Each structure stands twice: as structure tokens, then as C-alpha cells.
Short mmCIF file of C-alpha atoms and ligand atoms in Angstrom, two decimals:
data_model
loop_
_atom_site.label_atom_id
_atom_site.label_comp_id
_atom_site.label_asym_id
_atom_site.label_seq_id
_atom_site.Cartn_x
_atom_site.Cartn_y
_atom_site.Cartn_z
CA UNK X 1 128.59 119.87 93.67
CA UNK X 2 125.57 118.73 91.70
CA UNK X 3 124.68 120.20 88.29
CA UNK X 4 121.21 120.11 86.86
CA UNK X 5 122.39 117.50 84.37
CA UNK X 6 124.00 115.21 86.96
CA UNK X 7 122.36 111.88 87.62
CA UNK X 8 122.69 110.84 91.24
CA UNK X 9 121.79 107.23 91.96
CA UNK X 10 121.03 106.06 95.48
CA UNK X 11 121.89 102.35 95.35
CA UNK X 12 121.03 99.55 97.75
CA UNK X 13 122.59 96.07 97.89
CA UNK X 14 121.52 93.26 100.23
CA UNK X 15 121.82 90.05 98.19
CA UNK X 16 124.02 88.12 100.63
CA UNK X 17 125.76 89.14 103.83
CA UNK X 18 126.54 92.83 103.34
CA UNK X 19 123.94 95.55 103.85
CA UNK X 20 125.15 98.36 101.62
CA UNK X 21 124.07 101.74 100.28
CA UNK X 22 125.90 104.22 98.08
CA UNK X 23 125.44 107.45 96.18
CA UNK X 24 126.99 107.41 92.70
CA UNK X 25 127.20 110.41 90.37
CA UNK X 26 126.91 109.87 86.61
CA UNK X 27 127.73 106.18 86.91
CA UNK X 28 131.40 106.60 87.70
CA UNK X 29 131.91 108.89 90.66
CA UNK X 30 131.31 107.40 94.10
CA UNK X 31 130.10 110.05 96.56
CA UNK X 32 129.61 107.50 99.32
CA UNK X 33 129.90 103.74 99.71
CA UNK X 34 128.62 102.40 103.03
CA UNK X 35 128.97 98.69 103.77
CA UNK X 36 127.71 97.02 106.92
CA UNK X 37 129.33 93.60 106.90
CA UNK X 38 127.77 90.64 108.69
CA UNK X 39 130.91 88.51 108.43
CA UNK X 40 131.54 88.38 112.19
CA UNK X 41 127.97 87.18 112.77
CA UNK X 42 128.16 84.32 110.24
CA UNK X 43 131.71 83.27 111.21
CA UNK X 44 130.17 81.57 114.25
CA UNK X 45 128.36 79.17 111.91
CA UNK X 46 131.13 78.75 109.32
CA UNK X 47 129.09 80.31 106.52
CA UNK X 48 126.17 82.60 105.69
CA UNK X 49 122.94 81.66 107.49
CA UNK X 50 120.19 83.07 105.24
CA UNK X 51 117.64 83.77 107.98
CA UNK X 52 120.18 85.59 110.12
CA UNK X 53 121.29 87.58 107.06
CA UNK X 54 117.72 88.72 106.33
CA UNK X 55 117.10 89.80 109.90
CA UNK X 56 120.34 91.76 110.05
CA UNK X 57 119.56 93.46 106.73
CA UNK X 58 116.25 94.67 108.19
CA UNK X 59 118.08 96.15 111.17
CA UNK X 60 120.71 97.88 109.05
CA UNK X 61 119.11 98.95 105.79
CA UNK X 62 117.71 102.33 106.87
CA UNK X 63 120.90 103.13 108.72
CA UNK X 64 123.18 102.51 105.72
CA UNK X 65 120.89 104.56 103.45
CA UNK X 66 120.99 107.49 105.88
CA UNK X 67 124.76 107.22 106.20
CA UNK X 68 125.20 107.05 102.43
CA UNK X 69 123.24 110.29 101.96
CA UNK X 70 125.07 111.98 104.82
CA UNK X 71 128.53 111.00 103.63
CA UNK X 72 127.71 112.08 100.09
CA UNK X 73 126.52 115.41 101.53
CA UNK X 74 123.24 115.20 99.67
CA UNK X 75 119.60 114.90 100.63
CA UNK X 76 116.94 112.72 99.08
CA UNK X 77 115.89 115.75 96.99
CA UNK X 78 119.21 115.60 95.14
CA UNK X 79 118.75 111.94 94.21
CA UNK X 80 117.63 111.21 90.64
CA UNK X 81 116.71 107.54 90.99
CA UNK X 82 116.86 104.56 93.34
CA UNK X 83 118.72 101.45 92.17
CA UNK X 84 118.54 98.13 93.97
CA UNK X 85 119.86 94.60 93.52
CA UNK X 86 116.86 92.32 92.86
CA UNK X 87 118.76 89.13 91.98
CA UNK X 88 120.50 86.76 92.01
CA UNK X 89 121.04 86.10 95.69
CA UNK X 90 119.35 84.88 98.84
CA UNK X 91 115.64 85.54 98.48
CA UNK X 92 115.04 86.81 102.01
CA UNK X 93 118.12 89.00 101.89
CA UNK X 94 117.22 90.46 98.49
CA UNK X 95 113.67 91.19 99.62
CA UNK X 96 114.88 93.54 102.33
CA UNK X 97 116.77 95.78 99.89
CA UNK X 98 114.02 95.59 97.27
CA UNK X 99 111.33 96.51 99.83
CA UNK X 100 113.38 99.40 101.17
CA UNK X 101 114.08 100.72 97.65
CA UNK X 102 110.42 100.44 96.66
CA UNK X 103 109.35 102.25 99.82
CA UNK X 104 111.82 105.09 99.17
CA UNK X 105 110.83 105.33 95.49
CA UNK X 106 107.12 105.36 96.39
CA UNK X 107 107.51 107.92 99.17
CA UNK X 108 109.66 110.29 97.09
CA UNK X 109 108.14 109.67 93.65
CA UNK X 110 111.63 108.93 92.26
CA UNK X 111 112.19 106.30 89.56
CA UNK X 112 113.13 102.77 90.64
CA UNK X 113 115.68 100.65 88.77
CA UNK X 114 116.16 96.96 89.58
CA UNK X 115 119.78 95.90 89.00
CA UNK X 116 121.33 92.49 88.35
CA UNK X 117 123.95 91.72 91.00
CA UNK X 118 126.50 90.37 88.49
CA UNK X 119 125.98 93.38 86.26
CA UNK X 120 126.88 95.37 89.36
CA UNK X 121 130.10 93.41 89.88
CA UNK X 122 131.10 93.97 86.23
CA UNK X 123 130.24 97.68 86.46
CA UNK X 124 132.55 98.10 89.47
CA UNK X 125 135.27 98.34 86.82
CA UNK X 126 133.80 101.59 85.46
CA UNK X 127 134.32 103.42 88.75
CA UNK X 128 138.10 103.63 88.87
CA UNK X 129 138.75 103.22 85.15
CA UNK X 130 137.01 106.23 83.68
CA UNK X 131 138.25 105.35 80.19
CA UNK X 132 136.86 101.80 80.22
CA UNK X 133 134.00 101.35 77.78
CA UNK X 134 132.48 98.23 76.21
CA UNK X 135 133.24 96.05 74.38
CA UNK X 136 135.52 94.07 76.67
CA UNK X 137 135.80 90.61 78.20
CA UNK X 138 135.09 90.15 81.89
CA UNK X 139 135.79 87.26 84.21
CA UNK X 140 133.25 87.34 87.06
CA UNK X 141 134.43 85.27 90.02
CA UNK X 142 132.40 85.49 93.20
CA UNK X 143 131.02 83.28 95.95
CA UNK X 144 128.06 82.26 93.83
CA UNK X 145 129.22 82.77 90.24
CA UNK X 146 132.04 82.05 87.83
CA UNK X 147 131.23 83.54 84.44
CA UNK X 148 133.37 84.46 81.47
CA UNK X 149 131.39 87.22 79.84
CA UNK X 150 131.59 89.46 76.78
CA UNK X 151 130.37 92.94 77.69
CA UNK X 152 129.11 93.92 74.25
CA UNK X 153 127.66 97.23 75.36
CA UNK X 154 126.37 98.73 78.61
CA UNK X 155 123.85 96.21 79.89
CA UNK X 156 124.45 93.81 77.00
CA UNK X 157 126.21 90.56 77.77
CA UNK X 158 127.10 87.30 76.14
CA UNK X 159 128.12 84.47 78.44
CA UNK X 160 131.01 82.49 76.93
CA UNK X 161 131.39 80.08 79.81
CA UNK X 162 130.37 79.41 83.37
CA UNK X 163 130.92 76.91 86.11
CA UNK X 164 129.28 73.50 85.84
CA UNK X 165 129.33 73.01 89.62
CA UNK X 166 130.97 75.08 92.37
CA UNK X 167 131.77 78.76 91.93
CA UNK X 168 135.42 79.77 92.39
CA UNK X 169 134.67 81.57 95.67
CA UNK X 170 132.68 78.60 96.92
CA UNK X 171 135.72 76.38 96.31
CA UNK X 172 137.90 78.82 98.27
CA UNK X 173 135.39 78.80 101.15
CA UNK X 174 135.04 75.00 101.24
CA UNK X 175 138.78 74.31 101.04
CA UNK X 176 139.45 76.94 103.71
CA UNK X 177 137.03 75.18 106.01
CA UNK X 178 138.65 71.79 105.30
CA UNK X 179 142.14 73.05 106.19
CA UNK X 180 140.89 74.75 109.34
CA UNK X 181 140.97 78.37 108.22
CA UNK X 182 137.25 78.98 108.70
CA UNK X 183 134.99 81.57 107.11
CA UNK X 184 135.36 83.66 104.99
CA UNK X 185 137.74 81.37 103.19
CA UNK X 186 138.95 83.41 100.23
CA UNK X 187 140.82 86.17 102.05
CA UNK X 188 142.24 83.67 104.56
CA UNK X 189 143.62 81.36 101.84
CA UNK X 190 144.99 84.40 99.99
CA UNK X 191 146.93 85.40 103.13
CA UNK X 192 148.14 81.95 104.22
CA UNK X 193 149.14 80.98 100.65
CA UNK X 194 151.79 83.70 100.69
CA UNK X 195 153.74 81.53 103.17
CA UNK X 196 153.29 78.33 101.15
CA UNK X 197 154.76 76.62 98.09
CA UNK X 198 152.27 76.62 95.17
CA UNK X 199 154.17 73.71 93.56
CA UNK X 200 154.13 71.55 96.70
CA UNK X 201 151.05 69.49 95.80
CA UNK X 202 149.80 68.74 92.32
CA UNK X 203 146.05 69.40 92.27
CA UNK X 204 143.96 69.00 89.08
CA UNK X 205 143.18 71.77 86.59
CA UNK X 206 139.79 70.69 85.34
CA UNK X 207 138.72 71.10 81.73
CA UNK X 208 135.20 70.66 80.46
CA UNK X 209 135.76 68.74 77.24
CA UNK X 210 132.75 69.91 75.22
CA UNK X 211 132.87 73.56 76.35
CA UNK X 212 136.31 75.16 76.52
CA UNK X 213 135.15 78.25 78.41
CA UNK X 214 133.21 76.39 81.10
CA UNK X 215 134.69 75.79 84.53
CA UNK X 216 134.48 73.00 87.08
CA UNK X 217 135.83 73.28 90.59
CA UNK X 218 134.17 70.42 92.45
CA UNK X 219 136.86 67.93 91.35
CA UNK X 220 139.56 70.21 92.70
CA UNK X 221 137.70 70.52 95.99
CA UNK X 222 137.44 66.70 96.20
CA UNK X 223 141.14 66.36 95.35
CA UNK X 224 142.03 68.62 98.28
CA UNK X 225 139.75 66.63 100.61
CA UNK X 226 141.27 63.34 99.38
CA UNK X 227 144.76 64.70 99.91
CA UNK X 228 143.89 65.71 103.48
CA UNK X 229 142.35 62.28 104.18
CA UNK X 230 145.31 60.40 102.79
CA UNK X 231 147.73 62.51 104.85
CA UNK X 232 145.70 61.69 107.95
CA UNK X 233 145.67 57.97 107.14
CA UNK X 234 149.40 57.89 106.49
CA UNK X 235 150.16 60.05 109.50
CA UNK X 236 151.76 62.75 107.33
CA UNK X 237 151.67 66.29 108.69
CA UNK X 238 149.54 68.64 106.54
CA UNK X 239 151.27 71.89 105.71
CA UNK X 240 148.32 74.28 105.67
CA UNK X 241 150.17 77.00 103.75
CA UNK X 242 151.29 74.56 101.03
CA UNK X 243 147.77 73.20 100.58
CA UNK X 244 146.40 76.75 100.40
CA UNK X 245 149.05 77.88 97.92
CA UNK X 246 148.76 74.77 95.72
CA UNK X 247 144.94 74.92 95.68
CA UNK X 248 144.97 78.64 94.91
CA UNK X 249 147.48 78.13 92.08
CA UNK X 250 145.23 75.50 90.56
CA UNK X 251 142.21 77.87 90.57
CA UNK X 252 144.25 80.80 89.29
CA UNK X 253 145.83 78.76 86.47
CA UNK X 254 142.41 77.67 85.21
CA UNK X 255 140.94 81.18 85.43
CA UNK X 256 143.88 82.76 83.62
CA UNK X 257 144.01 80.03 80.97
CA UNK X 258 140.30 80.36 80.15
CA UNK X 259 140.45 84.15 80.04
CA UNK X 260 143.49 84.14 77.74
CA UNK X 261 141.91 81.56 75.46
CA UNK X 262 138.89 83.84 75.02
CA UNK X 263 141.05 86.91 74.53
CA UNK X 264 143.01 85.23 71.73
CA UNK X 265 140.03 83.58 70.08
CA UNK X 266 137.88 86.73 70.04
CA UNK X 267 140.68 89.29 69.74
CA UNK X 268 139.74 91.30 72.84
CA UNK X 269 142.10 94.11 73.73
CA UNK X 270 140.57 94.68 77.17
CA UNK X 271 139.97 92.21 79.99
CA UNK X 272 138.36 93.03 83.33
CA UNK X 273 137.86 90.91 86.42
CA UNK X 274 135.05 91.28 88.94
CA UNK X 275 133.54 89.71 92.07
CA UNK X 276 134.95 88.81 95.48
CA UNK X 277 137.60 86.42 94.15
CA UNK X 278 138.87 89.22 91.88
CA UNK X 279 140.46 90.70 95.00
CA UNK X 280 142.71 87.61 95.25
CA UNK X 281 146.30 88.79 95.07
CA UNK X 282 147.63 85.72 93.19
CA UNK X 283 144.86 85.99 90.58
CA UNK X 284 145.48 89.71 90.09
CA UNK X 285 149.20 89.31 89.54
CA UNK X 286 148.94 86.21 87.31
CA UNK X 287 146.23 87.84 85.18
CA UNK X 288 148.22 91.06 84.98
CA UNK X 289 151.24 89.16 83.70
CA UNK X 290 149.23 87.10 81.19
CA UNK X 291 147.51 90.23 79.86
CA UNK X 292 150.84 91.98 79.46
CA UNK X 293 152.22 89.02 77.53
CA UNK X 294 149.22 89.03 75.21
CA UNK X 295 149.05 92.79 74.69
CA UNK X 296 145.75 93.13 76.55
CA UNK X 297 144.87 95.98 78.92
CA UNK X 298 143.91 94.56 82.31
CA UNK X 299 141.22 96.19 84.48
CA UNK X 300 140.41 95.30 88.07
CA UNK X 301 138.52 97.12 90.81
CA UNK X 302 140.00 97.94 94.22
CA UNK X 303 139.34 95.09 96.67
CA UNK X 304 136.52 97.01 98.39
CA UNK X 305 134.73 97.29 95.04
CA UNK X 306 135.31 93.57 94.24
CA UNK X 307 133.37 92.19 97.18
CA UNK X 308 129.70 93.08 97.58
CA UNK X 309 129.00 96.80 97.75
CA UNK X 310 126.34 99.24 96.59
CA UNK X 311 128.61 101.58 94.59
CA UNK X 312 128.77 98.93 91.86
CA UNK X 313 124.96 98.75 91.86
CA UNK X 314 124.88 102.52 91.47
CA UNK X 315 127.24 102.30 88.48
CA UNK X 316 125.17 99.58 86.78
CA UNK X 317 121.93 101.33 87.78
CA UNK X 318 123.08 104.54 86.10
CA UNK X 319 123.57 102.85 82.73
CA UNK X 320 120.18 101.14 83.07
CA UNK X 321 118.60 104.45 84.07
CA UNK X 322 119.95 106.43 81.10
CA UNK X 323 118.72 103.66 78.80
CA UNK X 324 115.23 104.30 80.14
CA UNK X 325 114.97 101.10 82.14
CA UNK X 326 112.50 101.44 85.03
CA UNK X 327 111.04 98.98 87.51
CA UNK X 328 107.52 99.08 88.87
CA UNK X 329 106.36 98.88 92.47
CA UNK X 330 105.77 95.20 91.76
CA UNK X 331 109.55 94.61 91.53
CA UNK X 332 110.26 91.32 93.26
CA UNK X 333 113.39 89.49 94.39
CA UNK X 334 114.52 86.94 91.78
CA UNK X 335 116.99 84.57 93.47
CA UNK X 336 118.04 82.84 90.21
CA UNK X 337 118.01 85.84 87.89
CA UNK X 338 120.13 85.14 84.79
CA UNK X 339 122.57 87.71 83.43
CA UNK X 340 120.96 89.67 80.61
CA UNK X 341 117.40 88.80 81.75
CA UNK X 342 114.96 91.28 83.22
O1 KG4 M 401 131.29 88.95 95.26
P1 KG4 M 401 131.21 88.47 96.65
O2 KG4 M 401 131.48 89.43 97.76
O3 KG4 M 401 129.81 87.83 96.94
C1 KG4 M 401 129.09 87.11 96.00
O4 KG4 M 401 128.41 87.74 95.15
O5 KG4 M 401 129.21 85.86 96.04
O6 KG4 M 401 132.20 87.24 96.74
C2 KG4 M 401 132.43 86.56 97.93
C3 KG4 M 401 133.42 85.46 97.64
C4 KG4 M 401 133.62 84.51 98.81
O7 KG4 M 401 133.56 83.19 98.35
C5 KG4 M 401 135.01 84.88 99.31
O8 KG4 M 401 135.68 83.79 99.91
C6 KG4 M 401 135.68 85.29 98.02
O9 KG4 M 401 134.69 86.01 97.32
N1 KG4 M 401 136.85 86.14 98.25
C7 KG4 M 401 138.11 85.79 97.91
C8 KG4 M 401 138.95 86.84 98.36
N2 KG4 M 401 138.17 87.79 98.93
C9 KG4 M 401 136.89 87.35 98.86
N3 KG4 M 401 138.58 84.69 97.30
C10 KG4 M 401 139.91 84.61 97.11
N4 KG4 M 401 140.77 85.56 97.53
C11 KG4 M 401 140.35 86.69 98.13
N5 KG4 M 401 141.23 87.62 98.53
ZN1 ZN M 402 128.57 89.51 94.84
#
């Protein structure tokens, strides 16, 4: 199963509320992808509680690493290097994965590679699209980030635009809470919106006047809250599915418009999407259609590779590893790590 030349990365991800480990062969073949989700635990509180997340990561990290090796049918001897997310994310959560990866690297003498979480999300596209190679444009839409990025080469990025306030996923989560859907908001809005009319309510599509590729979602969130308040004051019944569908359409329209603007301006022939919100069914179909219209090949990971996982860290870690990038035992968690920084 493993040739001498094969590079097997053991990857660990713990930046938010999933404790995950994976074994990835040569950057593109996932031998195992174990995810221990804490969603049920945080649902009680309506969102991720950082301290609870850290404690749960500590409980689970060794277990997911063992399972990842077992499912991949390899032992630690077969592993070439250890990759781990070291930022951005919740500092306490990140520290658990980083400490575990450092301990494994130290105990086994294997190289350690610190990986940027967003670089991981982008690299998720390499796993199922073996032909995908840079350069391409990528829209990263997650709970913490909304970035329109040019992937110039492996590990080389140029940020065209990003959100000025809330991330797209954050807007989904906040609106879901406001309309009584609870946490995690994105998947719940996605589901409920299927029953609603996306044209029912006219919510704003924000533009940032001095930066065409930047995003802003806080105004949309406020518009939804204002709509709900005014319905309550006027005694009008709120149709949850219509609010969900109209809000979702507003987010999707903005994301598609920005991506297509960049595609046309820069002449990209390939566009990828990444991050938790990339699993949104309305976004996937609208982007697919827009790409088709503009003669652009559209790439998107399977939903399980969109939300946080360690396989994507293994893919990104592989390209860092073959470039000769190594981290020392002083690798630390960097909660605000910028894309392209080390
Ligand atoms: O990438 P991710 O798992 O974690 C971060 O790095 O932030 O993204 C989580 C975000 C959450 O805000 C969640 O509500 C959103 O992705 N999300 C979705 C969907 N699935 C997850 N948003 C819209 N539609 C979905 N189907
Ligand atoms: Zn993420």
C-alpha cells in the first residue's frame, strides 16, 4: 500500500469545535478522516464555548489519532510527517492539537509542519479533484472567514477581498438563532430554506464602495433582525422558511457576484469554494450555474471536506512538507494567523 516514495501525513485539526485526525497519502489520497464533533455539546449554549471546546479536545485528541492510524491501516512508522493546524482559531482549542502534534513529532523524531487552517480549507479541493492545480480563484466561506483568494501556487495566496465585519457563516449562525433555528445555523437554514420563497422578503446585498471584492454581512443581519422586530410590532406572523430562504439568497447573490466579478476581471478559468458555508446547497447550485455561464470550471469539496476536518490539513501539510517547510518544537498556536504568513 505504501511505496518508499510515498509521503504519508498524519494531520491533526482542533481549531474550533471538531477534534479531527487524518492520514493523507501524497497530498490527495485520504486513507482515513476521523472527526469527533462537539456540536451536540455546544448546542446547549447556542454556540461554541471555547473553554468547553478545549477540554473536549484534550479528551478526544489521542483517540482520534489512534483511530486515524487504525482506519488507514498504518502504524506511526509508516508516517512521514505530522501536520497540525496552528492558526487561526480559538487559542485554547488550537493549543491542544499543536501540543499533541509536537509530542508525537518529538517522540517519533518525525518532522512537524504547522498548517494554516484556511490553507487547509482551500486544499480540501485537491482531494477529490486530482487534476486541480494552481493558479485558480477560491472563495473561502466559513464560520470565521470570508475571503476571496487567488491561489497563485501551492502555499502562495493573494487576498482580493475579505469581510469587513461578520463572516458569512457567522451571519448564518446569528440569523438562525434569531429565527429560532438554533445552533449550528448554517445547515439548519439550508434545510428550512428549501421550503421557503427566496423572493418573499427583500434583504440588502451590501457593497463596499471602495473595495469591490470586500464583503459586509452585518447590515444584512441587522436587516433580518429589524424585519423580525417590525413583524412582532405589527402582529404579522413570521414565516421562518421565507426569512431563511430570503436571507440565504441575499448571501448567495453577493458571494456569486463577487466571485464572478473577480473571474471576469482576472480571467480565471477555475473557481473553487471552501469552508463550512461551501456545503450550502443554494450556494453550490448558484455558483455552478454562474460558472457555467462564464465558461469557468467549478470545484467544490464534498460537504464533509467543507466543514472542519483533518484531511484538508493533511493535503495542505503535504504541499508545505515537499516545499521543505518545517516547524520547530517551539511551534505555538496563533489565533489571528493571516493567510500567507508563517
Ligand atoms: O469551516 P467551518 O466548519 O469552521 C470554521 O472554520 O469556521 O465552518 C463552520 C460554518 C458555520 O458558521 C456553519 O453554520 C456554516 O459553516 N455552515 C453552513 C452550512 N454548513 C455549515 N452554512 C450554510 N449552509 C450550510 N449547509
Ligand atoms: Zn474551518
